[in-house]
């Protein structure tokens, strides 16, 4: 029911259902997702509404809804200012993304929505929760984005196995991908093994695939071990969200005390507490240097094994190293 507080000659407005073609589009820069000003224009409100509701069609024809406790409509400028926003969006796999926020700005023509203040977005099927202070939804492109800090946790936000923080993100709900644009930090807990922490410039989190790819200036920390690499990919277990495996690639350096190992690729088997180095692996400790076809770190036993190793060992206390042939 609409309660009219003030009506101009243009005041009677019917909100139409707009059917948008579904396109996937990723902006090329942050300029495409920068927030517009929230300040209302200096024109009279055409219509004030209690209980605003707009309905659009989702990827598979589902009825997506945007609700607000209150709304002020500005017909000349073509948008509505919303208070206490509640939106429900659909993905191609019929997951529901439920979003709430303090205020909103809804474009009556292209159906784009901006939300401001204490925003919580929840994947109802997968359980992940994202918090931020600004969110933009582009209806035609089916794209969520933000320029602000974000906090992602789940699949149980009260006891998460995955926590991700960052600055700015792009997300295509249709493939459950969240691309963190800068200042990425991740903590991944594992069942029956040590957790890992990851810092990187960027990251792509694929929630439905249970995968994450961290990119550019990546530093992975586990206990007293630091791994430096260009890319670090982890795969979660679908059942308990533990780390099935992880891979660092495109130049890898592992530092543990005075021991330094380098390789082109490193495979992490977390629950087995084992790291396998391939691609010209080399291990240094003090004056000792060993190269091999394959190097295997046994992190719990502080032991290293070599396959087809060559090198020089000057210190008989070359700790943790297997036999050099």
Short mmCIF file of C-alpha atoms in Angstrom, two decimals:
data_model
loop_
_atom_site.label_atom_id
_atom_site.label_comp_id
_atom_site.label_asym_id
_atom_site.label_seq_id
_atom_site.Cartn_x
_atom_site.Cartn_y
_atom_site.Cartn_z
CA UNK A 1 0.00 0.00 0.00
CA UNK A 2 1.35 3.46 -0.94
CA UNK A 3 1.04 6.35 1.50
CA UNK A 4 1.39 9.67 -0.33
CA UNK A 5 2.95 12.41 1.76
CA UNK A 6 3.48 14.95 -0.98
CA UNK A 7 2.30 14.88 -4.56
CA UNK A 8 3.36 17.15 -7.40
CA UNK A 9 1.56 17.23 -10.77
CA UNK A 10 3.94 14.49 -11.81
CA UNK A 11 3.39 12.64 -8.62
CA UNK A 12 1.53 9.51 -9.62
CA UNK A 13 4.17 7.08 -10.63
CA UNK A 14 3.78 3.43 -11.59
CA UNK A 15 6.88 1.29 -11.07
CA UNK A 16 7.14 -1.11 -13.98
CA UNK A 17 8.74 -4.51 -14.15
CA UNK A 18 11.66 -4.35 -16.52
CA UNK A 19 12.98 -7.48 -18.20
CA UNK A 20 16.74 -7.13 -18.69
CA UNK A 21 18.91 -9.21 -21.01
CA UNK A 22 21.53 -11.16 -19.07
CA UNK A 23 25.09 -10.20 -19.93
CA UNK A 24 28.35 -10.87 -18.13
CA UNK A 25 30.60 -7.81 -18.01
CA UNK A 26 33.66 -7.00 -15.94
CA UNK A 27 34.61 -3.30 -15.69
CA UNK A 28 38.11 -2.50 -16.86
CA UNK A 29 38.91 -0.16 -13.99
CA UNK A 30 37.73 1.12 -10.64
CA UNK A 31 36.26 4.17 -12.39
CA UNK A 32 33.44 1.92 -13.62
CA UNK A 33 32.37 1.05 -10.08
CA UNK A 34 33.05 4.30 -8.23
CA UNK A 35 30.09 5.34 -6.05
CA UNK A 36 27.95 8.24 -7.14
CA UNK A 37 26.98 10.95 -4.70
CA UNK A 38 24.22 10.02 -2.29
CA UNK A 39 22.97 13.62 -1.85
CA UNK A 40 19.45 14.08 -3.21
CA UNK A 41 18.95 16.69 -5.97
CA UNK A 42 17.61 20.15 -5.21
CA UNK A 43 14.19 19.38 -6.64
CA UNK A 44 10.95 18.58 -4.95
CA UNK A 45 10.18 15.00 -4.14
CA UNK A 46 7.59 13.69 -6.56
CA UNK A 47 6.43 10.92 -4.30
CA UNK A 48 7.20 9.66 -0.79
CA UNK A 49 6.46 6.01 -0.22
CA UNK A 50 6.15 3.73 2.80
CA UNK A 51 6.94 0.17 1.76
CA UNK A 52 8.77 0.53 -1.59
CA UNK A 53 9.12 -2.53 -3.82
CA UNK A 54 10.66 -2.98 -7.28
CA UNK A 55 10.68 -6.27 -9.18
CA UNK A 56 13.08 -7.24 -11.98
CA UNK A 57 13.85 -10.55 -13.66
CA UNK A 58 16.90 -12.62 -12.72
CA UNK A 59 19.18 -14.78 -14.86
CA UNK A 60 16.63 -17.59 -15.25
CA UNK A 61 13.49 -15.47 -15.08
CA UNK A 62 13.27 -15.43 -11.29
CA UNK A 63 11.67 -12.38 -9.71
CA UNK A 64 14.40 -10.36 -8.05
CA UNK A 65 13.10 -7.86 -5.51
CA UNK A 66 14.38 -4.58 -4.10
CA UNK A 67 12.50 -3.40 -1.05
CA UNK A 68 12.85 -0.43 1.27
CA UNK A 69 11.04 0.72 4.37
CA UNK A 70 10.81 4.22 2.91
CA UNK A 71 11.50 5.78 -0.49
CA UNK A 72 11.54 9.24 -2.06
CA UNK A 73 11.03 9.30 -5.83
CA UNK A 74 12.61 11.94 -8.07
CA UNK A 75 10.99 11.50 -11.47
CA UNK A 76 12.97 14.18 -13.32
CA UNK A 77 16.32 12.72 -12.26
CA UNK A 78 15.05 9.17 -12.66
CA UNK A 79 15.92 7.60 -9.31
CA UNK A 80 14.63 6.83 -5.83
CA UNK A 81 16.35 7.38 -2.49
CA UNK A 82 15.75 4.36 -0.22
CA UNK A 83 15.97 3.76 3.51
CA UNK A 84 16.49 0.31 5.08
CA UNK A 85 17.19 -1.58 1.86
CA UNK A 86 16.48 -5.30 1.48
CA UNK A 87 17.34 -6.90 -1.88
CA UNK A 88 17.13 -10.49 -3.10
CA UNK A 89 19.09 -11.43 -6.24
CA UNK A 90 19.34 -14.78 -8.03
CA UNK A 91 22.22 -16.62 -9.69
CA UNK A 92 22.03 -19.01 -12.64
CA UNK A 93 22.25 -21.91 -10.18
CA UNK A 94 19.23 -20.49 -8.29
CA UNK A 95 21.25 -19.39 -5.29
CA UNK A 96 19.76 -16.37 -3.53
CA UNK A 97 22.02 -13.42 -2.65
CA UNK A 98 20.28 -11.58 0.18
CA UNK A 99 21.55 -8.01 0.72
CA UNK A 100 20.64 -5.50 3.41
CA UNK A 101 21.90 -1.96 4.00
CA UNK A 102 21.02 1.34 5.62
CA UNK A 103 20.36 3.47 2.52
CA UNK A 104 20.12 3.07 -1.22
CA UNK A 105 19.89 4.84 -4.56
CA UNK A 106 17.80 3.04 -7.17
CA UNK A 107 17.85 4.05 -10.84
CA UNK A 108 14.30 3.85 -12.17
CA UNK A 109 15.47 3.54 -15.79
CA UNK A 110 18.33 1.02 -15.87
CA UNK A 111 17.42 -0.65 -12.52
CA UNK A 112 20.94 -0.27 -11.09
CA UNK A 113 21.16 -0.10 -7.31
CA UNK A 114 23.70 1.46 -4.95
CA UNK A 115 23.61 0.61 -1.24
CA UNK A 116 25.33 2.58 1.54
CA UNK A 117 26.13 1.77 5.17
CA UNK A 118 26.40 -1.48 7.20
CA UNK A 119 25.89 -3.77 4.22
CA UNK A 120 25.57 -7.52 4.68
CA UNK A 121 25.31 -9.83 1.64
CA UNK A 122 24.63 -13.53 2.25
CA UNK A 123 24.64 -16.48 -0.14
CA UNK A 124 21.65 -18.42 1.18
CA UNK A 125 22.69 -21.69 -0.50
CA UNK A 126 26.45 -21.57 0.22
CA UNK A 127 26.38 -19.74 3.55
CA UNK A 128 29.13 -17.20 2.87
CA UNK A 129 28.67 -13.68 4.21
CA UNK A 130 30.20 -10.46 2.87
CA UNK A 131 30.27 -7.16 4.78
CA UNK A 132 31.13 -3.71 3.43
CA UNK A 133 30.04 -0.05 3.54
CA UNK A 134 29.26 0.45 -0.16
CA UNK A 135 27.85 -1.88 -2.80
CA UNK A 136 26.78 -1.36 -6.40
CA UNK A 137 24.58 -3.74 -8.39
CA UNK A 138 24.37 -3.39 -12.17
CA UNK A 139 21.16 -5.07 -13.25
CA UNK A 140 21.86 -5.63 -16.95
CA UNK A 141 25.36 -6.98 -16.38
CA UNK A 142 24.36 -8.89 -13.21
CA UNK A 143 27.46 -7.55 -11.47
CA UNK A 144 28.15 -6.65 -7.84
CA UNK A 145 31.06 -4.34 -7.02
CA UNK A 146 32.56 -2.06 -4.40
CA UNK A 147 35.49 0.31 -3.96
CA UNK A 148 35.50 -0.07 -0.18
CA UNK A 149 36.98 -2.55 2.30
CA UNK A 150 35.27 -5.94 2.43
CA UNK A 151 35.14 -8.83 4.91
CA UNK A 152 34.14 -12.28 3.61
CA UNK A 153 33.61 -15.26 5.90
CA UNK A 154 32.00 -18.68 5.71
CA UNK A 155 30.57 -21.07 4.94
CA UNK A 156 29.44 -20.67 8.57
CA UNK A 157 30.09 -17.00 9.45
CA UNK A 158 29.89 -17.81 13.17
CA UNK A 159 32.70 -20.40 12.90
CA UNK A 160 34.28 -19.73 9.49
CA UNK A 161 36.82 -21.98 7.80
CA UNK A 162 37.66 -19.14 5.41
CA UNK A 163 38.19 -15.43 6.15
CA UNK A 164 39.10 -12.97 3.40
CA UNK A 165 39.68 -9.22 3.70
CA UNK A 166 40.48 -6.74 0.95
CA UNK A 167 39.92 -3.34 -0.64
CA UNK A 168 37.49 -3.22 -3.54
CA UNK A 169 35.88 -6.19 -5.28
CA UNK A 170 33.99 -7.34 -8.36
CA UNK A 171 31.60 -10.25 -8.26
CA UNK A 172 29.57 -12.09 -10.83
CA UNK A 173 26.89 -13.90 -8.80
CA UNK A 174 26.25 -16.22 -11.74
CA UNK A 175 29.58 -18.03 -11.24
CA UNK A 176 30.01 -17.26 -7.53
CA UNK A 177 33.31 -15.51 -8.22
CA UNK A 178 34.54 -12.70 -5.98
CA UNK A 179 37.58 -10.82 -7.31
CA UNK A 180 39.43 -8.87 -4.62
CA UNK A 181 41.10 -5.86 -6.24
CA UNK A 182 43.79 -4.93 -3.68
CA UNK A 183 45.19 -5.42 -0.17
CA UNK A 184 44.08 -9.04 0.08
CA UNK A 185 44.45 -11.00 3.31
CA UNK A 186 43.17 -14.54 3.83
CA UNK A 187 43.18 -16.98 6.70
CA UNK A 188 42.28 -20.56 5.81
CA UNK A 189 41.62 -23.01 8.61
CA UNK A 190 42.14 -26.71 8.02
CA UNK A 191 40.77 -29.76 9.81
CA UNK A 192 43.57 -31.82 11.34
CA UNK A 193 46.35 -29.53 10.07
CA UNK A 194 47.83 -26.09 10.62
CA UNK A 195 45.99 -23.08 9.24
CA UNK A 196 47.63 -20.84 6.66
CA UNK A 197 47.62 -17.07 6.18
CA UNK A 198 47.93 -15.44 2.77
CA UNK A 199 48.73 -11.86 1.80
CA UNK A 200 48.55 -10.77 -1.85
CA UNK A 201 47.69 -7.85 -4.09
CA UNK A 202 44.68 -9.54 -5.71
CA UNK A 203 42.61 -12.70 -5.43
CA UNK A 204 39.78 -14.59 -7.15
CA UNK A 205 37.54 -16.56 -4.79
CA UNK A 206 35.32 -19.19 -6.45
CA UNK A 207 32.82 -20.11 -3.74
CA UNK A 208 30.83 -22.73 -5.65
CA UNK A 209 33.98 -24.43 -6.99
CA UNK A 210 35.64 -24.31 -3.55
CA UNK A 211 38.77 -22.71 -4.99
CA UNK A 212 40.78 -19.53 -4.50
CA UNK A 213 43.60 -18.01 -6.55
CA UNK A 214 45.87 -15.38 -4.98
CA UNK A 215 47.87 -13.21 -7.39
CA UNK A 216 50.80 -10.81 -7.36
CA UNK A 217 53.24 -10.40 -4.45
CA UNK A 218 51.87 -13.43 -2.62
CA UNK A 219 53.21 -14.32 0.84
CA UNK A 220 51.94 -17.53 2.46
CA UNK A 221 52.68 -18.09 6.15
CA UNK A 222 52.37 -21.35 8.06
CA UNK A 223 53.98 -21.50 11.50
CA UNK A 224 57.67 -20.56 10.97
CA UNK A 225 57.58 -21.02 7.19
CA UNK A 226 57.08 -18.22 4.64
CA UNK A 227 56.40 -18.86 0.96
CA UNK A 228 56.90 -16.09 -1.60
CA UNK A 229 55.34 -16.56 -5.04
CA UNK A 230 53.46 -14.92 -7.92
CA UNK A 231 50.41 -17.20 -7.73
CA UNK A 232 48.98 -19.44 -5.02
CA UNK A 233 45.93 -21.60 -5.66
CA UNK A 234 44.07 -23.58 -3.02
CA UNK A 235 41.29 -26.15 -3.36
CA UNK A 236 38.92 -26.76 -0.45
CA UNK A 237 37.25 -30.01 0.49
CA UNK A 238 33.56 -29.80 -0.43
CA UNK A 239 32.49 -31.60 2.73
CA UNK A 240 34.51 -30.04 5.55
CA UNK A 241 36.13 -27.13 3.62
CA UNK A 242 39.61 -28.34 4.60
CA UNK A 243 42.53 -27.78 2.23
CA UNK A 244 42.64 -30.64 -0.28
CA UNK A 245 45.71 -29.24 -1.98
CA UNK A 246 47.43 -25.98 -2.80
CA UNK A 247 49.91 -25.00 -5.48
CA UNK A 248 52.35 -22.11 -5.73
CA UNK A 249 53.62 -21.41 -9.24
CA UNK A 250 55.57 -18.98 -11.44
CA UNK A 251 58.65 -18.69 -9.22
CA UNK A 252 58.51 -19.93 -5.63
CA UNK A 253 60.78 -19.20 -2.67
CA UNK A 254 60.36 -20.93 0.69
CA UNK A 255 62.11 -19.52 3.75
CA UNK A 256 62.32 -21.42 7.05
CA UNK A 257 64.97 -20.15 9.43
CA UNK A 258 68.31 -20.16 7.57
CA UNK A 259 66.99 -22.60 4.97
CA UNK A 260 65.92 -21.23 1.57
CA UNK A 261 64.36 -23.28 -1.22
CA UNK A 262 63.48 -22.11 -4.73
CA UNK A 263 61.54 -23.76 -7.57
CA UNK A 264 59.13 -23.08 -10.41
CA UNK A 265 56.27 -24.86 -8.65
CA UNK A 266 55.40 -26.15 -5.18
CA UNK A 267 52.56 -28.56 -4.34
CA UNK A 268 51.24 -28.40 -0.76
CA UNK A 269 49.58 -31.46 0.77
CA UNK A 270 48.53 -29.82 4.01
CA UNK A 271 47.06 -32.72 5.96
CA UNK A 272 50.02 -34.91 4.96
CA UNK A 273 52.30 -32.04 6.07
CA UNK A 274 54.31 -32.36 2.88
CA UNK A 275 55.51 -29.90 0.21
CA UNK A 276 56.74 -31.13 -3.17
CA UNK A 277 59.01 -28.80 -5.19
CA UNK A 278 59.38 -29.19 -8.96
CA UNK A 279 60.92 -27.17 -11.76
CA UNK A 280 64.64 -26.78 -11.03
CA UNK A 281 64.29 -26.96 -7.23
CA UNK A 282 67.27 -25.79 -5.20
CA UNK A 283 67.81 -25.79 -1.43
CA UNK A 284 70.35 -23.66 0.43
CA UNK A 285 71.31 -23.78 4.09
CA UNK A 286 74.39 -21.85 5.10
CA UNK A 287 77.18 -22.74 2.66
CA UNK A 288 75.40 -25.89 1.51
CA UNK A 289 73.51 -26.00 -1.80
CA UNK A 290 71.61 -28.96 -3.24
CA UNK A 291 69.73 -29.18 -6.54
CA UNK A 292 67.46 -32.04 -7.57
CA UNK A 293 64.77 -33.13 -9.98
CA UNK A 294 62.24 -33.20 -7.12
CA UNK A 295 62.52 -32.00 -3.53
CA UNK A 296 60.06 -33.09 -0.83
CA UNK A 297 59.68 -31.20 2.46
CA UNK A 298 58.21 -33.17 5.37
CA UNK A 299 57.27 -30.20 7.53
CA UNK A 300 56.26 -32.10 10.68
CA UNK A 301 59.49 -34.14 10.75
CA UNK A 302 61.74 -31.27 9.62
CA UNK A 303 63.12 -33.58 6.93
CA UNK A 304 63.83 -33.15 3.22
CA UNK A 305 64.20 -35.83 0.55
CA UNK A 306 65.79 -35.36 -2.87
CA UNK A 307 65.27 -37.17 -6.17
CA UNK A 308 68.36 -37.19 -8.42
CA UNK A 309 70.17 -34.68 -6.22
CA UNK A 310 73.48 -33.01 -6.95
CA UNK A 311 75.40 -30.51 -4.85
CA UNK A 312 77.88 -29.85 -2.09
CA UNK A 313 77.29 -30.35 1.64
CA UNK A 314 80.06 -28.81 3.74
CA UNK A 315 78.27 -28.79 7.09
CA UNK A 316 77.58 -32.22 8.54
CA UNK A 317 74.78 -30.59 10.55
CA UNK A 318 72.88 -29.73 7.40
CA UNK A 319 69.65 -30.08 9.41
CA UNK A 320 66.73 -32.02 8.03
CA UNK A 321 68.28 -33.00 4.70
CA UNK A 322 68.07 -36.48 3.27
CA UNK A 323 70.97 -38.29 1.69
CA UNK A 324 72.62 -36.47 -1.19
CA UNK A 325 73.66 -38.80 -4.02
#
